[in-house]
mmCIF file of C-alpha atoms in Angstrom:
data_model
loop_
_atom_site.group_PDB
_atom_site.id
_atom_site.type_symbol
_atom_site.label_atom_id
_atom_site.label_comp_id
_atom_site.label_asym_id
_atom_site.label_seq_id
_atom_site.Cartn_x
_atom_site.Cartn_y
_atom_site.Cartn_z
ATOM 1 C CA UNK A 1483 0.000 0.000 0.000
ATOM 2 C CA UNK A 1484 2.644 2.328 -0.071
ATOM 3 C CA UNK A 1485 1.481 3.556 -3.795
ATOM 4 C CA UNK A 1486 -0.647 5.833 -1.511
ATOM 5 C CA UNK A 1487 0.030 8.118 0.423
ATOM 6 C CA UNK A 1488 -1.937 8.803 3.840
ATOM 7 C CA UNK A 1489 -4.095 11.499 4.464
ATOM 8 C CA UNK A 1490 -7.325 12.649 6.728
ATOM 9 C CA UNK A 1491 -10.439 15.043 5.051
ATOM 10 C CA UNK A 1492 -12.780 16.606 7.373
ATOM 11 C CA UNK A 1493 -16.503 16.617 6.091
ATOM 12 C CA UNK A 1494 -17.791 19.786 8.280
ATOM 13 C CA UNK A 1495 -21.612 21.128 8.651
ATOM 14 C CA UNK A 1496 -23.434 23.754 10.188
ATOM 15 C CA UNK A 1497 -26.814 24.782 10.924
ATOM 16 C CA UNK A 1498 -28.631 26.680 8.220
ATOM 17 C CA UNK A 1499 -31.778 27.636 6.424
ATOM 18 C CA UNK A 1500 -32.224 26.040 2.765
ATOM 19 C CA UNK A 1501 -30.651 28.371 -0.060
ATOM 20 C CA UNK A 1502 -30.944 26.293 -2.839
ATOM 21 C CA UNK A 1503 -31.536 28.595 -6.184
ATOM 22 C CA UNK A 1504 -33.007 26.175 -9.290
ATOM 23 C CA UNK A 1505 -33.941 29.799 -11.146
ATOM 24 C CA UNK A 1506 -32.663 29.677 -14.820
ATOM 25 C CA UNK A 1507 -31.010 25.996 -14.647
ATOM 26 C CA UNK A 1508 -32.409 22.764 -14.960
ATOM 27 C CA UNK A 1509 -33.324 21.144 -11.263
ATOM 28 C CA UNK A 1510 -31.612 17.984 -10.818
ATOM 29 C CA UNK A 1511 -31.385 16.812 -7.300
ATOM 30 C CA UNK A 1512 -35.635 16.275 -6.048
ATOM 31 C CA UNK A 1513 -36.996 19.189 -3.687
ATOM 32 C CA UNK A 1514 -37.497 16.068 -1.109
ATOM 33 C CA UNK A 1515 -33.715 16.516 -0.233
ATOM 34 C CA UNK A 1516 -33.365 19.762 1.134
ATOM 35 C CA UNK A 1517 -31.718 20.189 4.165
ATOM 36 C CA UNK A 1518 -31.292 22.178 7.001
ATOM 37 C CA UNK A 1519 -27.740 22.649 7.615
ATOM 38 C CA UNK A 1520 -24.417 23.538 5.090
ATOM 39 C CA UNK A 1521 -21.374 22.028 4.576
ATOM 40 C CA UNK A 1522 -17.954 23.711 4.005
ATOM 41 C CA UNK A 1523 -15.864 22.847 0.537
ATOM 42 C CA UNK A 1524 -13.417 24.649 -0.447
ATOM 43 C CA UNK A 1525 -12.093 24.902 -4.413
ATOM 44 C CA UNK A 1526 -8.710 23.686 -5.360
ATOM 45 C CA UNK A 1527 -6.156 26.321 -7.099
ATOM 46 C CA UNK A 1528 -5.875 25.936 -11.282
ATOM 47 C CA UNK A 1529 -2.175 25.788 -10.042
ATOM 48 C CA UNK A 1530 -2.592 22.775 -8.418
ATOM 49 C CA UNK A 1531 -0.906 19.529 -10.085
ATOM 50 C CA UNK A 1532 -3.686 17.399 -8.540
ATOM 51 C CA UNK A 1533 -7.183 17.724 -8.951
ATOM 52 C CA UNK A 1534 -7.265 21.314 -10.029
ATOM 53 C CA UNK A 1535 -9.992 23.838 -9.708
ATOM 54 C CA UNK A 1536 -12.161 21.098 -8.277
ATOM 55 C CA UNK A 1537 -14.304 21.047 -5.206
ATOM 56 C CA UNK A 1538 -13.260 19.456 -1.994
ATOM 57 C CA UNK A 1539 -13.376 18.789 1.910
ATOM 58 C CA UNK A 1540 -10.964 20.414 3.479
ATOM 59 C CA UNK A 1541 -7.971 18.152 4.361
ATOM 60 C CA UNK A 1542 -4.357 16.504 3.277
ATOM 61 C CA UNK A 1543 -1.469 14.520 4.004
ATOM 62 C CA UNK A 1544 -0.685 12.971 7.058
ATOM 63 C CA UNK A 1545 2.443 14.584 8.540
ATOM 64 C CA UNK A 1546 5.475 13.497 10.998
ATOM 65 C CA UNK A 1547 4.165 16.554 13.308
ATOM 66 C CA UNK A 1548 0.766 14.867 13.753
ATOM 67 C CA UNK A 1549 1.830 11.227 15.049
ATOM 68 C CA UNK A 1550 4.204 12.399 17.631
ATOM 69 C CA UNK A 1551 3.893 11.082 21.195
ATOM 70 C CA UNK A 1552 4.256 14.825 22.239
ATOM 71 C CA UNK A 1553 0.811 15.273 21.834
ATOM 72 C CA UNK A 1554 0.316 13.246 24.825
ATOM 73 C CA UNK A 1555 2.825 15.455 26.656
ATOM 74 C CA UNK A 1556 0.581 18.449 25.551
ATOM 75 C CA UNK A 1557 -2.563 16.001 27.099
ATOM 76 C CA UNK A 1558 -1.001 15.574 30.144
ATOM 77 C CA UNK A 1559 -0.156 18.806 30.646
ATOM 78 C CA UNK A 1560 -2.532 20.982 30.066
ATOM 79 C CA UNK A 1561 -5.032 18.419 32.028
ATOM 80 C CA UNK A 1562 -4.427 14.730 32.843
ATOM 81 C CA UNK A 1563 -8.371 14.027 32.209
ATOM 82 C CA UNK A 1564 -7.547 14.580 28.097
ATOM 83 C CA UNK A 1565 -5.246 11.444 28.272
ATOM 84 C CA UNK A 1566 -8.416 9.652 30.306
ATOM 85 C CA UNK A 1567 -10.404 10.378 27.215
ATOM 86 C CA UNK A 1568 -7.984 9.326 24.473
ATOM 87 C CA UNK A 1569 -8.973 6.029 25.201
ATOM 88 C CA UNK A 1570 -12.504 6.625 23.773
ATOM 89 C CA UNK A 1571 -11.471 7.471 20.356
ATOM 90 C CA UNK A 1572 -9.495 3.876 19.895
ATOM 91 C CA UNK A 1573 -12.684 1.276 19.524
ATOM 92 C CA UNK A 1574 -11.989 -2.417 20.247
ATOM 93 C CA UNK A 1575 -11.132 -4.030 15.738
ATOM 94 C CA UNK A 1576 -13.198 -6.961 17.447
ATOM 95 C CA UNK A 1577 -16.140 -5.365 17.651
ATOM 96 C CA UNK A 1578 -16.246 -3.360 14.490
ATOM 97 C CA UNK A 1579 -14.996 -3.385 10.590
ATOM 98 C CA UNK A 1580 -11.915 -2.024 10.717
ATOM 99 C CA UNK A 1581 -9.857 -0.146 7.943
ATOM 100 C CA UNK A 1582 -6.408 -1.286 7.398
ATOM 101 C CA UNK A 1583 -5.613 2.352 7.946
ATOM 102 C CA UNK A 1584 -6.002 1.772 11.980
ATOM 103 C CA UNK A 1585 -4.405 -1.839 12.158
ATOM 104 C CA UNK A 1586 -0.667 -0.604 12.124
ATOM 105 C CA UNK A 1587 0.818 2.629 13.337
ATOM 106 C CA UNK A 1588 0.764 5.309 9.943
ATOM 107 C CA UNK A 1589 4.704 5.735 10.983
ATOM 108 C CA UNK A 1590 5.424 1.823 11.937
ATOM 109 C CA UNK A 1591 7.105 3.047 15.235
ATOM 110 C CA UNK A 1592 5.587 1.864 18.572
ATOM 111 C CA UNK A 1593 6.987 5.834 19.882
ATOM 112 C CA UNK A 1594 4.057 7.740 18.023
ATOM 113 C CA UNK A 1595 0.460 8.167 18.320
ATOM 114 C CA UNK A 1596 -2.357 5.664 17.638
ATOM 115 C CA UNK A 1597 -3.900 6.435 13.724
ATOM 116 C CA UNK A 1598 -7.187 6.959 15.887
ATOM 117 C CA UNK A 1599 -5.648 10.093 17.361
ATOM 118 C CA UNK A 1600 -2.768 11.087 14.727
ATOM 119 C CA UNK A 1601 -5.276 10.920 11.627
ATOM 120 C CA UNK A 1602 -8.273 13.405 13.388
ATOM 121 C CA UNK A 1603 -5.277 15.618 14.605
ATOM 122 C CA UNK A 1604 -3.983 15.567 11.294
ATOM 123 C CA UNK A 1605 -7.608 16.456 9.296
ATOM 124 C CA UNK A 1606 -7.640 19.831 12.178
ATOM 125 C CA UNK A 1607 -4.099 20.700 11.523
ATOM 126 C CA UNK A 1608 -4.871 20.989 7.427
ATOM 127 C CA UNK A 1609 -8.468 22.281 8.298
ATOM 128 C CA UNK A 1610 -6.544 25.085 10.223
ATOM 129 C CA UNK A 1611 -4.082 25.720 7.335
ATOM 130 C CA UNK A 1612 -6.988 26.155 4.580
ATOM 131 C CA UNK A 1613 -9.165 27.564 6.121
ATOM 132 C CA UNK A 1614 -8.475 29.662 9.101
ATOM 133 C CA UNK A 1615 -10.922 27.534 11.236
ATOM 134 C CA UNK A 1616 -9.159 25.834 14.879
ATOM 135 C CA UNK A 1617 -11.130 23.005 16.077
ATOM 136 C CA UNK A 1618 -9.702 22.941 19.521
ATOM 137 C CA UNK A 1619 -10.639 22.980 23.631
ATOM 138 C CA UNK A 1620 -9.363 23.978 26.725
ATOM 139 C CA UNK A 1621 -11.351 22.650 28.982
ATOM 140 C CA UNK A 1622 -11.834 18.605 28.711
ATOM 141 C CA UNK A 1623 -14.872 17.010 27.672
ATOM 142 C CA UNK A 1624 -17.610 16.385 29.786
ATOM 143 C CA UNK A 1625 -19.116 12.471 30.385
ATOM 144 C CA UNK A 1626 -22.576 13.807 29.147
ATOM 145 C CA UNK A 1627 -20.308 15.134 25.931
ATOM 146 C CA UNK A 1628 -18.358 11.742 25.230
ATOM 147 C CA UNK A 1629 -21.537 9.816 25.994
ATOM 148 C CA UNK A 1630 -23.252 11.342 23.249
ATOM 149 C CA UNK A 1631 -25.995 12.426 25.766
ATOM 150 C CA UNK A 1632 -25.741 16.554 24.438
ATOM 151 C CA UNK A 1633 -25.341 17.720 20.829
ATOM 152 C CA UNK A 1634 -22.279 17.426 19.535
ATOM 153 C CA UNK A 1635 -20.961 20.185 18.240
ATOM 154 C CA UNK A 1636 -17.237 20.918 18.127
ATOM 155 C CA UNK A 1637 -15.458 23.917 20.202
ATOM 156 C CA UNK A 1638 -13.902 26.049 17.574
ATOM 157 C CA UNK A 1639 -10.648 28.284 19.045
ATOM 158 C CA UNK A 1640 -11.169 32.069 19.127
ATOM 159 C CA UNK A 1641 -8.048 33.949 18.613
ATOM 160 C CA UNK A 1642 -8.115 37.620 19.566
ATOM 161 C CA UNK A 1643 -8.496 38.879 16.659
ATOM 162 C CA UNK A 1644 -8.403 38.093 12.567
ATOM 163 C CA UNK A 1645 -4.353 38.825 12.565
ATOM 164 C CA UNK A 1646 -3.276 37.129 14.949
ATOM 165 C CA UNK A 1647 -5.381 33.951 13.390
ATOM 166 C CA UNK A 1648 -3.327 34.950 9.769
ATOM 167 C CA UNK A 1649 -0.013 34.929 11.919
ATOM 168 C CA UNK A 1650 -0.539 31.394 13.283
ATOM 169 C CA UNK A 1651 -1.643 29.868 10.341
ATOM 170 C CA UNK A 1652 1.157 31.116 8.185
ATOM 171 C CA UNK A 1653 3.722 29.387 10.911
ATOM 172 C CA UNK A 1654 1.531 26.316 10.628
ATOM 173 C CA UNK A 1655 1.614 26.115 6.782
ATOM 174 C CA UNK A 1656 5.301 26.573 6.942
ATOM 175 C CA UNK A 1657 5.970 23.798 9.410
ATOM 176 C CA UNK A 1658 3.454 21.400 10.924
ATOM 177 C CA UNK A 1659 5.623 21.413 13.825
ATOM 178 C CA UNK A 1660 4.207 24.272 14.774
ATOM 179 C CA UNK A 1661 0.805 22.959 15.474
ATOM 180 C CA UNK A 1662 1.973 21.332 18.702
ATOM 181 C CA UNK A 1663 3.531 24.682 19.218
ATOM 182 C CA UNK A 1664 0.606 27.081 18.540
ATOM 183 C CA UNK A 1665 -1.426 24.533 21.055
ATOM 184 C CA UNK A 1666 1.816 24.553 24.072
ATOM 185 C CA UNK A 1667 1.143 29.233 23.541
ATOM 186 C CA UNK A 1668 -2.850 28.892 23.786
ATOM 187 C CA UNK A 1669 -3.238 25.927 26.214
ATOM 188 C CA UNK A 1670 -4.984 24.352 24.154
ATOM 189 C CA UNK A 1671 -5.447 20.979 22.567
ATOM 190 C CA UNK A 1672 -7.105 19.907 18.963
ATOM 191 C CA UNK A 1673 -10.971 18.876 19.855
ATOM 192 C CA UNK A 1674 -9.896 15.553 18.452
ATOM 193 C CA UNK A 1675 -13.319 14.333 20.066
ATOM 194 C CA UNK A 1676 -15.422 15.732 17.713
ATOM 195 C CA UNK A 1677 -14.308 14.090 14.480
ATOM 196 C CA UNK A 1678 -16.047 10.328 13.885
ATOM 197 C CA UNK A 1679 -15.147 8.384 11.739
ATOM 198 C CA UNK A 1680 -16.764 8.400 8.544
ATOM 199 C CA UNK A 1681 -15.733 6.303 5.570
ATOM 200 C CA UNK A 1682 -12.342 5.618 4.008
ATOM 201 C CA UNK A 1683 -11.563 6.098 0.295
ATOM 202 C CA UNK A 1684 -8.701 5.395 -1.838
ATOM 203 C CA UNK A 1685 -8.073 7.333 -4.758
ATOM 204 C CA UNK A 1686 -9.319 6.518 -8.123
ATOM 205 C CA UNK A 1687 -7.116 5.129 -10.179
ATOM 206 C CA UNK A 1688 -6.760 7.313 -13.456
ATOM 207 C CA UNK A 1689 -4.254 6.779 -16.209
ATOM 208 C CA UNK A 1690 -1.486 8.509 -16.282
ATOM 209 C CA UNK A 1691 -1.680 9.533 -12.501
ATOM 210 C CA UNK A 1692 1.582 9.875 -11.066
ATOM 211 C CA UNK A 1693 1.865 7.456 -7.884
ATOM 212 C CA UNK A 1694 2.879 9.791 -5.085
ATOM 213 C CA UNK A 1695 -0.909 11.728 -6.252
ATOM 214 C CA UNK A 1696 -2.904 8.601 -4.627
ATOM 215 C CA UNK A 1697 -3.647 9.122 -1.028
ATOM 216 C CA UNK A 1698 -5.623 6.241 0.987
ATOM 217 C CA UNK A 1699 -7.768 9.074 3.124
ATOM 218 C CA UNK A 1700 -9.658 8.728 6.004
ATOM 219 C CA UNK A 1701 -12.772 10.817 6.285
ATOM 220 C CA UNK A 1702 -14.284 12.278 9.396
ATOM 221 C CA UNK A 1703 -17.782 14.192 10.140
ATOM 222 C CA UNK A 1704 -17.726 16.874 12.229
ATOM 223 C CA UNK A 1705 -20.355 19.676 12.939
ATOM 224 C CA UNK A 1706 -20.049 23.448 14.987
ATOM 225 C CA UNK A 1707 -22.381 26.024 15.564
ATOM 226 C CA UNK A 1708 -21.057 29.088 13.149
ATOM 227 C CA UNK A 1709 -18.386 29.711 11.123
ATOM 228 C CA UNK A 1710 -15.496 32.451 12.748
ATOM 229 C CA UNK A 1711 -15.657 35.478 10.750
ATOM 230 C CA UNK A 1712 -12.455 35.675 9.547
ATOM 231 C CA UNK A 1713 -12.208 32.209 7.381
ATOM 232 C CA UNK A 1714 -10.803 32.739 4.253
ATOM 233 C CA UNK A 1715 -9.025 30.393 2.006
ATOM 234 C CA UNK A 1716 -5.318 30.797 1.861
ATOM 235 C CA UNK A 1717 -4.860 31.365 -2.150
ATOM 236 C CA UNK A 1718 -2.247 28.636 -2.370
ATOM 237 C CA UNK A 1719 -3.618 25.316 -3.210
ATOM 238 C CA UNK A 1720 -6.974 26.542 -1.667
ATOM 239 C CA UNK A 1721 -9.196 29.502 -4.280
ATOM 240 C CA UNK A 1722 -12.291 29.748 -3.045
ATOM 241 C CA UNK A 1723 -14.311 28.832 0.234
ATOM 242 C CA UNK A 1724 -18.198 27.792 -0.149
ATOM 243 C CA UNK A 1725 -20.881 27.254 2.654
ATOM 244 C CA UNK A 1726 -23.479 25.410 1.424
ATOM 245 C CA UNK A 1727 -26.595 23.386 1.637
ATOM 246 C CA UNK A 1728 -25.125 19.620 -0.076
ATOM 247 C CA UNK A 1729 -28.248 19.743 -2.236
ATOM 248 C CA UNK A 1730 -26.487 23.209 -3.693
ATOM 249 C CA UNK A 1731 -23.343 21.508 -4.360
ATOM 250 C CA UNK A 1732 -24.836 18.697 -6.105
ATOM 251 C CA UNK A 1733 -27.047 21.000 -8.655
ATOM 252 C CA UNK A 1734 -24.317 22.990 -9.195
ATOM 253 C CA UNK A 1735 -22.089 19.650 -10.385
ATOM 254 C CA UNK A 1736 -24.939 18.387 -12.505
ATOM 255 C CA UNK A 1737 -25.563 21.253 -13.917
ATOM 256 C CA UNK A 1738 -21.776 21.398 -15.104
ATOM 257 C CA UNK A 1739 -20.996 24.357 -13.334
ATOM 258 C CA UNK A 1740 -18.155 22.993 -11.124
ATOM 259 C CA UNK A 1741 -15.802 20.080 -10.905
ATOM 260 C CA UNK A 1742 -16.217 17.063 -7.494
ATOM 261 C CA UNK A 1743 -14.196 13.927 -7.194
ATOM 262 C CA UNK A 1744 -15.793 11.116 -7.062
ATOM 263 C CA UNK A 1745 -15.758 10.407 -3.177
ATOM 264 C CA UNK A 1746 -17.063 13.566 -2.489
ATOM 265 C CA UNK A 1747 -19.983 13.580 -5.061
ATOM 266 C CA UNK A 1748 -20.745 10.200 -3.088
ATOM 267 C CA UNK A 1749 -20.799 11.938 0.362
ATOM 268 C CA UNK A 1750 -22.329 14.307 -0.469
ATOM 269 C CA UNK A 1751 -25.123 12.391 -1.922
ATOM 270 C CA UNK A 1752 -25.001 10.578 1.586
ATOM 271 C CA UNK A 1753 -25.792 13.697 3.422
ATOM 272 C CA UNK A 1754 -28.983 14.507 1.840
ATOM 273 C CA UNK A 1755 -30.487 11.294 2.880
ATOM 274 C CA UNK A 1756 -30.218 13.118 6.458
ATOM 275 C CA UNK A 1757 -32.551 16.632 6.151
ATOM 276 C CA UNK A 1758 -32.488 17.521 9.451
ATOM 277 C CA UNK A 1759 -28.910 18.973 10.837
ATOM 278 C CA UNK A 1760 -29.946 17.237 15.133
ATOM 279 C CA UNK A 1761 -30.698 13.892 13.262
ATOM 280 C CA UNK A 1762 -27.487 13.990 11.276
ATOM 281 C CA UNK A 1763 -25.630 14.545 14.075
ATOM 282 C CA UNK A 1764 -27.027 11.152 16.088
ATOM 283 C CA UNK A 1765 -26.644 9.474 12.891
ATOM 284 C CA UNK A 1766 -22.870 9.993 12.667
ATOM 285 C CA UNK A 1767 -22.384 9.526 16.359
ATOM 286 C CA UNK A 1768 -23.289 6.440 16.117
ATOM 287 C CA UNK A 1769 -22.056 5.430 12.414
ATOM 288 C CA UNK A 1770 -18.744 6.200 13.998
ATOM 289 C CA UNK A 1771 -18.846 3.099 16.416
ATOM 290 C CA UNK A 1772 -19.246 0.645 13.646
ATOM 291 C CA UNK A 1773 -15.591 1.476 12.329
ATOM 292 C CA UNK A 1774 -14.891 1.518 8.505
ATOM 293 C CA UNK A 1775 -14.798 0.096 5.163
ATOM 294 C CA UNK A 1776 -11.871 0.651 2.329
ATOM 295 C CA UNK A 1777 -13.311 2.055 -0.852
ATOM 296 C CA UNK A 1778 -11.403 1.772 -4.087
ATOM 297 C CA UNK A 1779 -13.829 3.352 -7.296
ATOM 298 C CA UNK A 1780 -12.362 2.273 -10.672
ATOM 299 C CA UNK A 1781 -12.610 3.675 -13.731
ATOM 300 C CA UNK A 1782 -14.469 2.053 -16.831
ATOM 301 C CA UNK A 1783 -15.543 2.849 -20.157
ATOM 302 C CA UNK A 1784 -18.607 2.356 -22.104
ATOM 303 C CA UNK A 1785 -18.264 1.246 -25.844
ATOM 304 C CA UNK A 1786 -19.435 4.515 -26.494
ATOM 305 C CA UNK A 1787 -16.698 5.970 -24.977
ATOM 306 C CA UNK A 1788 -18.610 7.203 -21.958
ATOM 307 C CA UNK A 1789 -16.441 7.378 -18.586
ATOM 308 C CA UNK A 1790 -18.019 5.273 -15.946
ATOM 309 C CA UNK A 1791 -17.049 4.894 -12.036
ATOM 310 C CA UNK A 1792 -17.801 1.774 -10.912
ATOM 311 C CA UNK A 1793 -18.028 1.383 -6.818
ATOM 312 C CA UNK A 1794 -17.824 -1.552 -4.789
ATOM 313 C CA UNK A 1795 -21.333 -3.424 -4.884
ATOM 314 C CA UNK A 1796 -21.865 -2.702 -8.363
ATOM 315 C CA UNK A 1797 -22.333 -5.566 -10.918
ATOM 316 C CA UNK A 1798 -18.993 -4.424 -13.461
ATOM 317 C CA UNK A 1799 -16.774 -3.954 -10.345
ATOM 318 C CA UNK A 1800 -14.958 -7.415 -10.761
ATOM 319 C CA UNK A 1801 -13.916 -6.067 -14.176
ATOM 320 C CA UNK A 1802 -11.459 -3.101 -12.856
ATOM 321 C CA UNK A 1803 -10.180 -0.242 -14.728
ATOM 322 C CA UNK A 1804 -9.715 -0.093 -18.306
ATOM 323 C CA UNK A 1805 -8.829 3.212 -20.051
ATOM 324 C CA UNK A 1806 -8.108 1.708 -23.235
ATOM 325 C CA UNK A 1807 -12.050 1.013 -24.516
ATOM 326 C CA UNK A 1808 -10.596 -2.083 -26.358
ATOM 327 C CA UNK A 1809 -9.844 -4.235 -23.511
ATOM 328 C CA UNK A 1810 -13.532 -2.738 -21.994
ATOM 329 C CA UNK A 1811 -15.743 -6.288 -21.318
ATOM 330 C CA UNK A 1812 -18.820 -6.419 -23.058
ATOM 331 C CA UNK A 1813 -20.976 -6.345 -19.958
ATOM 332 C CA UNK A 1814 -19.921 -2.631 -20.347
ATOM 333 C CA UNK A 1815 -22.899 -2.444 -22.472
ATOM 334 C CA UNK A 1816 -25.114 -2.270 -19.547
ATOM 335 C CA UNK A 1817 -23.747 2.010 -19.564
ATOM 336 C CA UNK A 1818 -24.237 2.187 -23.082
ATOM 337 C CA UNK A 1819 -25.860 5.164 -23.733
#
């Protein structure tokens, strides 16, 4: 598995009133799925080698700085009950399906972090760099909170003011090592309890796609209360910052008039099977206790010449990836258009 590289998304929502505009375009997605909550995506730079100008979660590559064992020295000493609750975030393999990503340590040294803890500090971390927005607490979690018994919603960091936010985050970018070190200045640690675990994807594989651009990614569902004021995308790899209902993301992909990977047109399709933000929130509470499966789509083509992802479960799967229509199998016909 080491053609892919490691990496943690963050799939985060918020309360909110339906916006969806249909005026002037063809409506797609059915009026039953509107929801009452948005999610934050944020659009990939035209400079970016991989996946440019396209739509995603906010997230990336699993760093050095984020399996550490420090972390657990910033734990202890900020307050000895965060260790205490570590050891809810690392569910018993037996009694779940368990991605390979959590059977071995993401650095193979027994001296760093569990992947249960170094992945979700990991998706905060980039979440931080892209965005602007710190998921993180000072105060440790209440038994009602880790019980699931109130809502949910993760504490999000409130710096003093929108520059010294900017001033953090461009350390951060720099160096991940400076995470840990932003978090030893505010006494604070990332609100790693917040993030469940969602699904696990592996990236598609396209021809031509350069090995070190396939990242086995683990996906986690957050929500909070309001966005801070001052996110903004950092106009690197990240060009734009949208809040919006899922239903608005998916008209806006059918109707051409943006570009979403596969996994997240999937997710996203996911999340408005749930309308109502409270329920959502149970739901992947809950989901997150059953552990998770490894998705790999692949890549077919239709004798037409139509490109066609096939997902585990479907009836072509067994056939793989062919980008050369000649070598397609007939049952391809079935996407014949």
């Amino acid at each position: 598995m080491k053609s892919w590289r490691t990496a943690a998304t963050l799939i985060l929502t918020t309360p909110s009133s339906n916006t969806r505009a249909i005026c002037g375009r063809k409506k797609i997605v059915h009026g039953c799925f509107s929801t009452n909550y948005a999610v934050l995506m944020l659009q990939r730079s035209s400079k970016n080698n991989f996946f440019p100008n396209a739509y995603v979660f906010p997230g990336g590559g699993l760093d050095h700085a984020d399996v550490t064992s420090k972390w657990l020295e910033l734990f202890d000493n900020i307050d000895g009950g965060f260790v205490k609750h570590l050891d809810r975030l690392r569910l018993d393999p037996s009694m779940r399906t368990t991605s390979p990503m959590m059977l071995c340590d993401a650095a193979s040294s027994p001296d760093n972090l569990p992947p249960d803890i170094s992945y979700r500090i990991c998706a905060i971390r980039e979440t931080f760099e892209e965005t602007g927005l710190l998921l993180a607490r000072t105060k440790v979690p209440s038994d009602e909170y880790m019980l699931g018994k109130k809502t949910l919603y993760a504490r999000t960091f409130k710096f003093e003011d929108s520059d010294m936010a900017k001033h953090w985050r461009k350390k951060v970018t720099k160096d991940a090592k400076n995470f840990l070190k932003l978090c030893h200045h505010f006494k604070c640690v990332p609100d790693i309890w917040c993030l469940h675990e969602w699904s696990n994807w592996l990236t598609p594989i396209c021809k031509g796609m350069k090995p070190t651009k396939r990242y086995d990614t683990i996906f986690y569902k957050a929500a909070i209360q309001s966005l801070p004021e001052y996110l903004v995308q950092d106009n690197e790899e990240i060009s734009g910052l949208e809040r919006k209902n899922p239903e608005s993301f998916l008209e806006d992909y059918f109707n051409e008039e943006c570009q979403v990977g596969n996994p997240q047109i999937y997710e996203l399709l996911r999340l408005v099977n749930m309308s109502d933000h409270e329920d959502l929130i149970t739901f992947f509470v809950n989901r997150g206790k059953e552990g998770l499966e490894r998705y790999l789509p692949l890549l077919a083509v239709s004798l037409d010449s139509y490109p066609v992802a096939l997902y585990p479960g479907d009836e072509d799967y067994q056939f793989g990836f062919f980008p050369d229509r000649r070598n397609s199998p007939t049952s391809t016909e079935l996407y014949k258009s």
